[in-house]
Amino acid sequence: MKDHEAQAERPDFIAALRQADDVLVAQPMSPEMQVRLRNRVLARSHGTGARTRGLVLSGFAVAAAVAALVFATRTFYEQAPVEASETVLAESAGFAVRSQSGDLRLETTPTGELNVTQGSAELRSEATGITVANIGEVRLQSEARGVRLTRGKARFSVDKRSPKEGPVHVSVSHGRIEILGTQFTVEQGDGRGSVQLHKGAIRFVANDGTAEGLEPGETLRWPRPVQPKSEELVSEVTQADEPQTAERADVPVVVPKPHEQPIEDEETGRQSVLAELAQLRSRGKYEKAAKLLQAELESARLPERARDQLSYELGTILSTHTREPTKACAHWKQHLRRHGSGRYVTEAQNAMQRLHCQGETE
Amino acid sequence: MTAIKSKKSAEKALSLEACYATHHRKIFHLGLRYGGGNAAWAEDLTHDVFVKFAEKYDGLETREDVGGWLYRVASNLAISKFRRERSLWGRVATLVRAEPTPTAPAADEAFEQQQLAANALAAMQKLPAKERVVLSMKLLDDKSQTEIAEALGLSEGYVSKLVTRALGRIEAQGWEVGS
């Protein structure tokens, strides 16, 4: 009897492991890691010493030799990929190239701007501790207390700064973004742009002096999208998304929650939702996570690929965490109907088997 | 001749890029899973898997199930990586090498309020390499013993033995593993 009681108190390993795995699935790769890993993979695959690794790893040498080899290997990885000419160009504009793709092309202008015209790179402004990873073509300029993004889209990460050091900033057409240590993405087009905060906290100070704080997951756009002129703009901004206030057209506006705004960039939008989802899951707020996903899935313009993934996420929460087997079965059934050729068909079928949904599916 | 070769090489580069774009997140997740949430470890595994893909690209008979191929390679490489790290070389290298800073959130942060989940992951980390990978495939990917045996190049009987041993070790750590 006592044995039975003792066994009943033991935690369920499989459920706990699946819960851990759910968190790991939702754990995004940082922008720095994405750039670094892509560069590592593509550099190695193009033949830069792909076979040396096996030799290095198979060598059992004395500890001193091992230390020297490991150190030498690290030094090789850190220095090898950087093209000298691109490094010089970047340095002349106040940036250090931390990593780059093989096809990176940089240009400098007489006014001191650095243009990334091709490839991808992590550029670091040592003076301010700002690291920029470009997303496509960008135009940057180093400033005394920050970086100016003149054109293009880039992810920024900033070393943690003490309040004594004061904030650094990223300048854009309609103001500046003040930072103490965080990660965010900025896009600057012709007279308009946006900043999306991934983690930490930032403050947008508009050119007219008005300031606006952002929380993780929030997006701020400038200027306020009042009258869409082209079809492209119409597809991005709908009546429902526009705040019904009498703000000036040239003042930036905060778009509060990512799940209430259209996903204009499939990958960015989905990653943002997944990041918020990971936070909710790590706090055990599964019902809120399910509502977030439900709201996302009701969005008419959600791309099919993203819808497939988010639907799968919702299914796992309903199956594993909120303990609603009937609802979970109905969801998986709907998932298979809508995404019969999607990426999670096997997972959905397995989940239905675990939940004994067969009766309901027929 | 040179033109054909360079065209082939360009095609390979494109295929690798496309394959990487499609599958790297899934492989990274496998790395996190096998590495107990260690982002740096997962990054290394992901790197090794795609380098292997590039090396084997020309010899791959079919590229229809690249995802399945990468899954198998990732699982096998994870076992090799664990073994390497547990070898004399691995222990010395770990002491000497400064690990790259994990830029994804550390597992501990993510699991702050899910102690049980973190403990389950830690329990998996205590298992020997093969048992850890086999048990992950069985419990998290619902793979049958036949599928696991095929993927890892082991006999079904051996897989069955590994599963039983692993579950025994988990139970010995105070967990309920069910039937």
Coordinates of C-alpha atoms in Angstrom, one line a residue:
Chain A
M1 CA 0.0 0.0 0.0
K2 CA 2.8 2.3 1.0
D3 CA 4.6 1.4 -2.2
H4 CA 1.6 2.4 -4.2
E5 CA 1.4 5.7 -2.5
A6 CA 5.1 6.3 -3.0
Q7 CA 4.7 5.5 -6.7
A8 CA 1.7 7.8 -7.0
E9 CA 3.9 10.7 -5.7
R10 CA 6.5 10.1 -8.3
P11 CA 6.5 12.8 -11.1
D12 CA 5.4 11.7 -14.6
F13 CA 8.7 11.6 -16.6
I14 CA 7.2 11.5 -20.1
A15 CA 4.8 14.4 -19.4
A16 CA 7.6 16.5 -17.9
L17 CA 10.0 15.6 -20.8
R18 CA 7.4 16.6 -23.4
Q19 CA 6.8 19.8 -21.6
A20 CA 10.5 20.6 -21.7
D21 CA 10.6 19.7 -25.3
D22 CA 7.7 22.1 -26.0
V23 CA 9.8 24.9 -24.5
L24 CA 12.8 23.9 -26.6
V25 CA 10.8 23.9 -29.8
A26 CA 9.7 27.4 -29.1
Q27 CA 13.2 28.6 -28.2
P28 CA 14.2 30.8 -31.1
M29 CA 17.8 31.1 -32.4
S30 CA 19.2 34.6 -31.7
P31 CA 19.9 36.7 -34.7
E32 CA 23.6 36.6 -34.0
M33 CA 23.6 32.8 -33.9
Q34 CA 21.6 32.7 -37.1
V35 CA 24.2 34.8 -39.0
R36 CA 27.1 33.0 -37.4
L37 CA 25.8 29.5 -38.0
R38 CA 24.8 30.2 -41.6
N39 CA 28.2 31.7 -42.3
R40 CA 30.0 28.7 -40.6
V41 CA 28.0 26.2 -42.6
L42 CA 28.3 27.9 -46.0
A43 CA 32.0 28.7 -45.5
R44 CA 32.8 25.1 -44.6
S45 CA 30.7 23.7 -47.4
H46 CA 32.6 25.8 -50.0
G47 CA 35.7 23.8 -49.1
T48 CA 37.5 25.9 -46.5
G49 CA 39.1 23.1 -44.6
A50 CA 36.1 20.8 -44.2
R51 CA 38.2 17.7 -43.7
T52 CA 40.7 19.1 -41.2
R53 CA 38.2 18.8 -38.3
G54 CA 38.2 15.0 -38.3
L55 CA 42.0 14.9 -38.1
V56 CA 42.1 17.4 -35.3
L57 CA 39.5 15.6 -33.3
S58 CA 41.0 12.2 -33.7
G59 CA 44.4 13.2 -32.4
F60 CA 45.1 12.2 -28.8
A61 CA 48.0 14.4 -27.8
V62 CA 49.5 15.6 -24.6
A63 CA 47.5 18.3 -22.8
A64 CA 49.8 21.1 -23.9
A65 CA 49.5 20.2 -27.5
V66 CA 45.8 19.9 -27.1
A67 CA 45.5 23.4 -25.6
A68 CA 47.6 24.8 -28.4
L69 CA 45.5 23.1 -31.1
V70 CA 42.2 24.2 -29.6
F71 CA 43.5 27.7 -29.3
A72 CA 44.7 27.7 -32.8
T73 CA 41.4 26.3 -34.1
R74 CA 39.5 29.0 -32.4
T75 CA 41.8 31.7 -33.7
F76 CA 41.3 30.2 -37.2
Y77 CA 37.5 30.3 -37.0
E78 CA 37.5 33.8 -35.7
Q79 CA 39.8 35.3 -38.3
A80 CA 39.6 33.2 -41.4
P81 CA 36.3 34.2 -43.0
V82 CA 37.0 38.0 -43.0
E83 CA 38.1 39.4 -46.4
A84 CA 40.8 42.0 -45.8
S85 CA 39.3 44.6 -48.2
E86 CA 35.9 44.4 -46.6
T87 CA 37.4 44.8 -43.2
V88 CA 39.3 47.9 -44.2
L89 CA 36.1 49.4 -45.7
A90 CA 34.1 48.7 -42.6
E91 CA 36.8 50.0 -40.3
S92 CA 37.0 53.2 -42.3
A93 CA 33.3 53.7 -41.5
G94 CA 33.7 52.9 -37.8
F95 CA 32.6 49.3 -37.8
A96 CA 34.4 46.0 -37.2
V97 CA 33.3 42.9 -39.2
R98 CA 32.6 40.1 -36.7
S99 CA 31.3 37.6 -39.2
Q100 CA 30.3 37.6 -42.8
S101 CA 29.0 35.6 -45.7
G102 CA 31.3 34.7 -48.5
D103 CA 29.6 37.1 -50.9
L104 CA 29.7 40.2 -48.7
R105 CA 30.1 43.4 -50.6
L106 CA 30.6 46.8 -48.8
E107 CA 30.9 50.3 -50.1
T108 CA 31.7 53.5 -48.4
T109 CA 30.5 57.0 -49.4
P110 CA 32.4 60.3 -49.1
T111 CA 30.0 61.3 -46.3
G112 CA 31.2 58.3 -44.2
E113 CA 28.2 56.0 -44.8
L114 CA 28.7 52.2 -45.1
N115 CA 26.6 50.4 -47.6
V116 CA 26.1 46.7 -47.4
T117 CA 25.2 45.9 -51.0
Q118 CA 25.4 42.1 -51.0
G119 CA 25.6 39.2 -48.5
S120 CA 25.2 39.3 -44.8
A121 CA 27.5 40.5 -42.0
E122 CA 27.6 41.2 -38.3
L123 CA 29.1 44.7 -38.0
R124 CA 30.1 46.0 -34.6
S125 CA 30.6 49.6 -33.5
E126 CA 33.1 49.0 -30.7
A127 CA 32.7 52.6 -29.3
T128 CA 29.0 52.1 -28.6
G129 CA 28.8 48.3 -28.2
I130 CA 26.1 48.1 -30.9
T131 CA 26.1 45.1 -33.2
V132 CA 24.2 45.3 -36.5
A133 CA 23.2 42.2 -38.5
N134 CA 21.9 43.3 -41.9
I135 CA 18.7 41.9 -43.5
G136 CA 19.3 42.6 -47.2
E137 CA 20.8 45.9 -48.3
V138 CA 21.4 48.5 -45.7
R139 CA 23.1 51.9 -45.3
L140 CA 24.6 52.8 -42.0
Q141 CA 26.6 55.5 -40.4
S142 CA 28.6 55.5 -37.2
E143 CA 27.7 58.4 -34.8
A144 CA 29.2 59.6 -31.6
R145 CA 26.7 57.9 -29.4
G146 CA 25.2 55.3 -31.7
V147 CA 24.5 54.3 -35.3
R148 CA 22.3 55.9 -38.0
L149 CA 20.3 53.6 -40.2
T150 CA 19.7 55.6 -43.3
R151 CA 18.1 52.9 -45.3
G152 CA 17.3 49.1 -45.1
K153 CA 16.4 46.6 -42.5
A154 CA 18.7 45.3 -39.7
R155 CA 18.7 43.6 -36.4
F156 CA 20.5 45.4 -33.6
S157 CA 21.9 44.0 -30.4
V158 CA 23.5 46.2 -27.8
D159 CA 25.8 45.3 -24.9
K160 CA 24.3 45.9 -21.5
R161 CA 25.0 49.4 -20.3
S162 CA 25.0 50.8 -16.9
P163 CA 22.7 53.9 -16.2
K164 CA 25.9 55.9 -15.6
E165 CA 27.1 55.3 -19.1
G166 CA 23.8 56.6 -20.5
P167 CA 21.9 55.2 -23.5
V168 CA 23.3 54.8 -27.0
H169 CA 21.0 55.3 -29.9
V170 CA 20.0 54.2 -33.4
S171 CA 19.0 57.3 -35.4
V172 CA 16.3 57.0 -38.1
S173 CA 14.4 59.5 -40.3
H174 CA 11.8 60.5 -37.7
G175 CA 13.8 60.4 -34.5
R176 CA 16.1 58.1 -32.5
I177 CA 15.8 54.9 -30.6
E178 CA 17.5 55.1 -27.2
I179 CA 18.9 51.8 -25.8
L180 CA 20.4 50.5 -22.6
G181 CA 21.0 46.9 -23.7
T182 CA 18.6 44.9 -25.9
Q183 CA 17.7 43.3 -29.2
F184 CA 15.5 44.8 -31.8
T185 CA 14.9 45.1 -35.6
V186 CA 14.7 48.4 -37.4
E187 CA 13.5 49.0 -40.9
Q188 CA 14.0 52.4 -42.6
G189 CA 12.5 53.0 -46.0
D190 CA 11.8 56.3 -47.9
G191 CA 10.3 58.5 -45.3
R192 CA 8.9 55.7 -43.2
G193 CA 10.0 52.8 -41.1
S194 CA 9.5 50.7 -38.0
V195 CA 11.2 49.2 -35.0
Q196 CA 10.2 45.9 -33.4
L197 CA 11.6 45.2 -29.9
H198 CA 12.6 41.5 -29.3
K199 CA 13.8 41.8 -25.7
G200 CA 14.9 44.5 -23.2
A201 CA 13.5 48.0 -23.3
I202 CA 13.9 50.9 -25.7
R203 CA 12.5 54.4 -26.0
F204 CA 11.7 56.1 -29.2
V205 CA 12.3 59.9 -29.2
A206 CA 10.6 61.5 -32.2
N207 CA 12.2 64.5 -33.9
D208 CA 9.5 66.8 -32.3
G209 CA 10.7 65.6 -28.8
T210 CA 7.8 63.3 -27.9
A211 CA 9.0 60.0 -26.4
E212 CA 7.4 56.6 -26.5
G213 CA 8.5 53.5 -24.6
L214 CA 8.3 50.0 -26.1
E215 CA 7.9 46.6 -24.5
P216 CA 9.1 43.3 -25.9
G217 CA 7.0 42.2 -28.9
E218 CA 5.8 45.8 -29.6
T219 CA 6.3 47.5 -33.0
L220 CA 6.5 51.2 -33.5
R221 CA 6.1 52.7 -37.0
W222 CA 6.9 56.1 -38.4
P223 CA 5.2 58.2 -39.6
R224 CA 1.6 57.2 -38.7
P225 CA 0.1 55.3 -41.6
V226 CA -2.9 57.5 -42.4
Q227 CA -3.6 57.4 -46.1
P228 CA -2.2 54.3 -47.8
K229 CA -1.2 55.4 -51.3
S230 CA -0.4 52.1 -53.0
E231 CA -1.7 48.6 -53.1
E232 CA 1.3 47.5 -51.2
L233 CA 0.4 49.8 -48.3
V234 CA -3.2 48.8 -48.4
S235 CA -2.2 45.2 -47.9
E236 CA 0.0 46.1 -44.9
V237 CA -2.3 48.5 -43.0
T238 CA -6.0 47.9 -42.6
Q239 CA -8.7 50.0 -40.9
A240 CA -8.8 47.6 -38.0
D241 CA -5.2 48.1 -37.3
E242 CA -5.2 51.9 -37.3
P243 CA -5.7 53.4 -33.9
Q244 CA -8.8 55.7 -33.9
T245 CA -7.0 58.8 -32.6
A246 CA -6.3 62.2 -34.0
E247 CA -2.5 61.9 -33.9
R248 CA -0.4 63.9 -36.3
A249 CA 0.5 62.1 -39.5
D250 CA 4.3 62.5 -39.0
V251 CA 4.4 61.3 -35.4
P252 CA 5.3 57.6 -34.9
V253 CA 2.7 55.3 -33.6
V254 CA 3.0 52.2 -31.4
V255 CA 1.3 49.0 -32.7
P256 CA 0.9 47.4 -29.3
K257 CA 0.5 43.6 -29.6
P258 CA 2.0 41.5 -32.4
H259 CA -1.1 39.3 -32.5
E260 CA -3.3 42.2 -33.3
Q261 CA -1.3 43.4 -36.3
P262 CA -1.0 41.9 -39.7
I263 CA 2.0 39.6 -40.2
E264 CA 3.7 41.6 -43.0
D265 CA 6.8 39.5 -42.9
E266 CA 6.1 35.8 -42.5
E267 CA 9.2 34.8 -40.7
T268 CA 9.6 37.9 -38.5
G269 CA 5.9 37.8 -37.6
R270 CA 5.9 34.1 -36.8
Q271 CA 9.1 34.3 -34.8
S272 CA 7.6 37.2 -32.8
V273 CA 4.6 35.1 -32.0
L274 CA 6.7 32.1 -31.1
A275 CA 8.9 34.2 -28.8
E276 CA 5.8 35.5 -27.0
L277 CA 4.5 32.0 -26.9
A278 CA 7.7 30.7 -25.3
Q279 CA 7.5 33.4 -22.6
L280 CA 3.9 32.4 -21.8
R281 CA 4.8 28.7 -21.8
S282 CA 7.8 29.2 -19.5
R283 CA 5.5 31.0 -17.1
G284 CA 3.0 28.1 -17.3
K285 CA 0.3 30.4 -18.8
Y286 CA -1.0 27.9 -21.2
E287 CA -4.6 29.2 -21.5
K288 CA -3.2 32.6 -22.4
A289 CA -0.9 31.0 -24.9
A290 CA -3.8 29.1 -26.4
K291 CA -5.8 32.3 -26.8
L292 CA -2.8 34.0 -28.4
L293 CA -2.6 31.2 -31.0
Q294 CA -6.3 31.2 -31.5
A295 CA -6.3 34.9 -32.2
E296 CA -3.3 34.5 -34.6
L297 CA -5.1 31.7 -36.5
E298 CA -8.2 33.8 -36.9
S299 CA -6.1 36.4 -38.8
A300 CA -7.2 36.2 -42.4
R301 CA -3.8 37.1 -44.0
L302 CA -1.7 34.6 -42.0
P303 CA 0.5 32.8 -44.5
E304 CA -0.3 29.1 -44.9
R305 CA 3.1 27.9 -43.7
A306 CA 2.8 30.0 -40.5
R307 CA -0.8 28.9 -40.0
D308 CA 0.4 25.3 -40.2
Q309 CA 3.0 25.8 -37.5
L310 CA 0.9 27.9 -35.2
S311 CA -2.0 25.4 -35.5
Y312 CA 0.4 22.6 -34.5
E313 CA 1.6 24.7 -31.5
L314 CA -2.0 25.2 -30.4
G315 CA -2.7 21.5 -30.7
T316 CA 0.3 20.6 -28.5
I317 CA -0.9 23.0 -25.8
L318 CA -4.5 21.7 -25.9
S319 CA -3.2 18.1 -25.8
T320 CA -0.6 18.3 -23.2
H321 CA -1.2 21.3 -21.0
T322 CA -4.7 22.6 -20.8
R323 CA -6.0 19.0 -20.5
E324 CA -8.9 19.5 -22.8
P325 CA -8.9 16.2 -24.8
T326 CA -12.2 16.9 -26.6
K327 CA -11.1 20.3 -27.7
A328 CA -7.7 18.9 -28.6
C329 CA -9.2 16.1 -30.7
A330 CA -11.5 18.6 -32.5
H331 CA -8.5 20.8 -33.1
W332 CA -6.3 18.1 -34.5
K333 CA -9.1 16.9 -36.7
Q334 CA -9.5 20.4 -38.1
H335 CA -5.7 20.7 -38.4
L336 CA -5.5 17.6 -40.6
R337 CA -8.4 18.8 -42.7
R338 CA -6.8 22.2 -43.3
H339 CA -3.1 21.1 -43.4
G340 CA -3.4 17.6 -44.8
S341 CA -0.2 18.1 -46.7
G342 CA 1.5 20.2 -44.1
R343 CA 4.7 19.6 -42.1
Y344 CA 3.0 18.3 -38.9
V345 CA 0.7 15.6 -40.2
T346 CA 2.5 12.8 -38.5
E347 CA 2.7 14.7 -35.2
A348 CA -1.1 15.4 -35.4
Q349 CA -1.9 11.8 -36.1
N350 CA 0.3 10.7 -33.2
A351 CA -1.3 13.1 -30.9
M352 CA -4.8 11.9 -31.9
Q353 CA -3.7 8.3 -31.2
R354 CA -2.4 9.3 -27.8
L355 CA -5.6 11.1 -27.0
H356 CA -7.7 8.1 -28.4
C357 CA -9.5 10.5 -30.8
Q358 CA -10.3 7.8 -33.3
G359 CA -14.0 7.7 -32.5
E360 CA -14.3 11.4 -33.0
T361 CA -12.4 11.4 -36.3
E362 CA -14.7 9.0 -38.0
Chain B
M1 CA 33.9 20.7 -68.9
T2 CA 34.8 23.4 -66.5
A3 CA 31.5 25.1 -67.2
I4 CA 29.6 21.9 -66.3
K5 CA 31.6 21.6 -63.1
S6 CA 31.0 25.1 -62.0
K7 CA 27.3 24.8 -62.9
K8 CA 27.1 21.7 -60.7
S9 CA 28.9 23.4 -57.9
A10 CA 26.6 26.4 -58.1
E11 CA 23.6 24.0 -58.1
K12 CA 25.0 22.3 -55.0
A13 CA 25.5 25.6 -53.2
L14 CA 21.9 26.6 -54.0
S15 CA 20.6 23.3 -52.8
L16 CA 22.6 23.5 -49.6
E17 CA 21.3 27.0 -49.0
A18 CA 17.7 25.9 -49.6
C19 CA 18.1 22.9 -47.5
Y20 CA 19.7 24.9 -44.7
A21 CA 16.9 27.5 -44.8
T22 CA 14.2 24.8 -44.6
H23 CA 15.6 22.5 -42.0
H24 CA 18.1 24.3 -39.8
R25 CA 15.5 25.2 -37.1
K26 CA 14.4 21.6 -36.8
I27 CA 18.0 20.4 -36.5
F28 CA 18.8 23.1 -34.0
H29 CA 15.8 22.0 -31.9
L30 CA 17.2 18.4 -32.0
G31 CA 20.5 19.8 -30.8
L32 CA 18.8 21.6 -28.0
R33 CA 16.9 18.4 -27.1
Y34 CA 20.0 16.1 -27.1
G35 CA 22.2 18.8 -25.6
G36 CA 19.9 19.5 -22.6
G37 CA 19.0 23.0 -23.8
N38 CA 22.6 24.1 -24.4
A39 CA 22.4 26.5 -27.3
A40 CA 26.1 26.5 -28.1
W41 CA 26.1 22.7 -28.3
A42 CA 23.0 22.7 -30.5
E43 CA 24.7 25.3 -32.8
D44 CA 27.7 23.0 -33.2
L45 CA 25.6 20.0 -33.9
T46 CA 23.6 21.9 -36.5
H47 CA 26.8 23.0 -38.1
D48 CA 28.2 19.5 -38.2
V49 CA 25.0 18.1 -39.7
F50 CA 24.9 20.6 -42.6
V51 CA 28.6 20.2 -43.3
K52 CA 28.0 16.4 -43.5
F53 CA 25.1 17.2 -45.9
A54 CA 27.5 19.2 -48.1
E55 CA 30.1 16.5 -48.1
K56 CA 27.6 13.7 -48.9
Y57 CA 25.5 15.8 -51.3
D58 CA 26.8 14.2 -54.5
G59 CA 26.4 10.7 -53.2
L60 CA 22.8 11.1 -52.0
E61 CA 20.6 8.8 -54.0
T62 CA 17.4 10.8 -53.4
R63 CA 16.8 14.2 -52.1
E64 CA 13.1 13.8 -51.6
D65 CA 13.4 13.0 -47.9
V66 CA 16.2 15.3 -46.9
G67 CA 14.5 16.0 -43.6
G68 CA 14.6 12.3 -42.7
W69 CA 18.2 12.0 -43.7
L70 CA 19.2 15.1 -41.7
Y71 CA 17.3 13.7 -38.7
R72 CA 19.2 10.4 -38.8
V73 CA 22.5 12.2 -39.3
A74 CA 21.8 14.5 -36.4
S75 CA 21.0 11.6 -34.1
N76 CA 24.1 9.7 -35.1
L77 CA 26.3 12.7 -34.9
A78 CA 24.9 13.5 -31.4
I79 CA 26.0 10.1 -30.2
S80 CA 29.5 10.6 -31.6
K81 CA 29.7 14.0 -30.2
F82 CA 28.8 12.8 -26.7
R83 CA 31.4 10.1 -26.9
R84 CA 34.0 12.5 -28.1
E85 CA 33.3 14.8 -25.2
R86 CA 33.5 12.0 -22.7
S87 CA 36.8 10.8 -24.0
L88 CA 40.1 12.0 -22.5
W89 CA 40.4 14.4 -25.4
G90 CA 37.0 15.8 -24.8
R91 CA 37.5 16.4 -21.2
V92 CA 40.8 18.1 -21.7
A93 CA 39.4 20.2 -24.6
T94 CA 36.4 21.2 -22.6
L95 CA 38.7 22.5 -19.8
V96 CA 40.9 24.4 -22.3
R97 CA 38.3 25.7 -24.7
A98 CA 36.3 28.7 -23.9
E99 CA 32.8 27.8 -25.0
P100 CA 31.2 30.3 -27.4
T101 CA 28.7 32.5 -25.5
P102 CA 25.3 30.9 -25.9
T103 CA 23.2 33.7 -27.4
A104 CA 19.9 31.9 -27.2
P105 CA 18.3 32.1 -23.7
A106 CA 19.8 29.5 -21.3
A107 CA 17.7 26.6 -20.4
D108 CA 17.6 27.6 -16.8
E109 CA 16.0 30.9 -17.6
A110 CA 13.4 29.4 -19.9
F111 CA 12.5 26.7 -17.3
E112 CA 12.4 29.0 -14.2
Q113 CA 8.9 28.1 -13.4
Q114 CA 8.9 24.6 -14.8
Q115 CA 11.3 22.9 -12.5
L116 CA 9.8 19.5 -13.3
A117 CA 10.5 19.9 -17.0
A118 CA 14.0 21.1 -16.3
N119 CA 14.6 18.1 -14.0
A120 CA 13.3 15.7 -16.7
L121 CA 15.8 17.3 -19.2
A122 CA 18.6 16.9 -16.6
A123 CA 17.6 13.3 -16.0
M124 CA 18.1 12.7 -19.7
Q125 CA 21.5 14.3 -19.6
K126 CA 22.6 11.7 -17.1
L127 CA 22.0 8.8 -19.5
P128 CA 24.7 7.4 -21.7
A129 CA 24.8 8.8 -25.2
K130 CA 23.0 6.0 -27.1
E131 CA 20.3 5.6 -24.4
R132 CA 19.7 9.4 -24.4
V133 CA 19.2 9.6 -28.2
V134 CA 17.2 6.4 -28.4
L135 CA 14.8 7.4 -25.6
S136 CA 14.4 10.9 -27.1
M137 CA 13.4 9.3 -30.4
K138 CA 11.0 7.0 -28.8
L139 CA 9.3 9.3 -26.3
L140 CA 9.4 12.6 -28.1
D141 CA 9.2 11.6 -31.8
D142 CA 7.1 8.5 -31.2
K143 CA 9.5 6.4 -33.3
S144 CA 9.1 2.7 -33.2
Q145 CA 12.0 0.5 -32.2
T146 CA 12.3 -0.7 -35.8
E147 CA 12.6 2.9 -37.1
I148 CA 15.1 3.7 -34.4
A149 CA 17.2 0.7 -35.2
E150 CA 17.1 1.6 -38.9
A151 CA 18.1 5.2 -38.3
L152 CA 21.0 4.4 -35.9
G153 CA 22.2 1.3 -37.7
L154 CA 21.5 -0.9 -34.6
S155 CA 19.6 -4.2 -34.2
E156 CA 16.1 -4.1 -32.9
G157 CA 17.0 -6.2 -30.0
Y158 CA 19.7 -3.8 -29.0
V159 CA 17.4 -0.8 -29.3
S160 CA 14.9 -2.6 -27.0
K161 CA 17.7 -3.3 -24.5
L162 CA 18.8 0.4 -24.6
V163 CA 15.2 1.6 -24.0
T164 CA 14.7 -0.8 -21.1
R165 CA 18.0 0.2 -19.5
A166 CA 17.3 3.9 -20.0
L167 CA 13.9 3.7 -18.5
G168 CA 15.3 1.8 -15.6
R169 CA 17.9 4.5 -14.9
I170 CA 15.2 7.2 -15.1
E171 CA 13.0 5.3 -12.7
A172 CA 16.0 5.0 -10.4
Q173 CA 16.2 8.8 -10.4
G174 CA 12.7 8.8 -8.8
W175 CA 10.5 9.2 -11.9
E176 CA 7.4 7.4 -12.9
V177 CA 7.9 6.2 -16.5
G178 CA 4.5 4.6 -17.1
S179 CA 4.0 1.3 -18.9

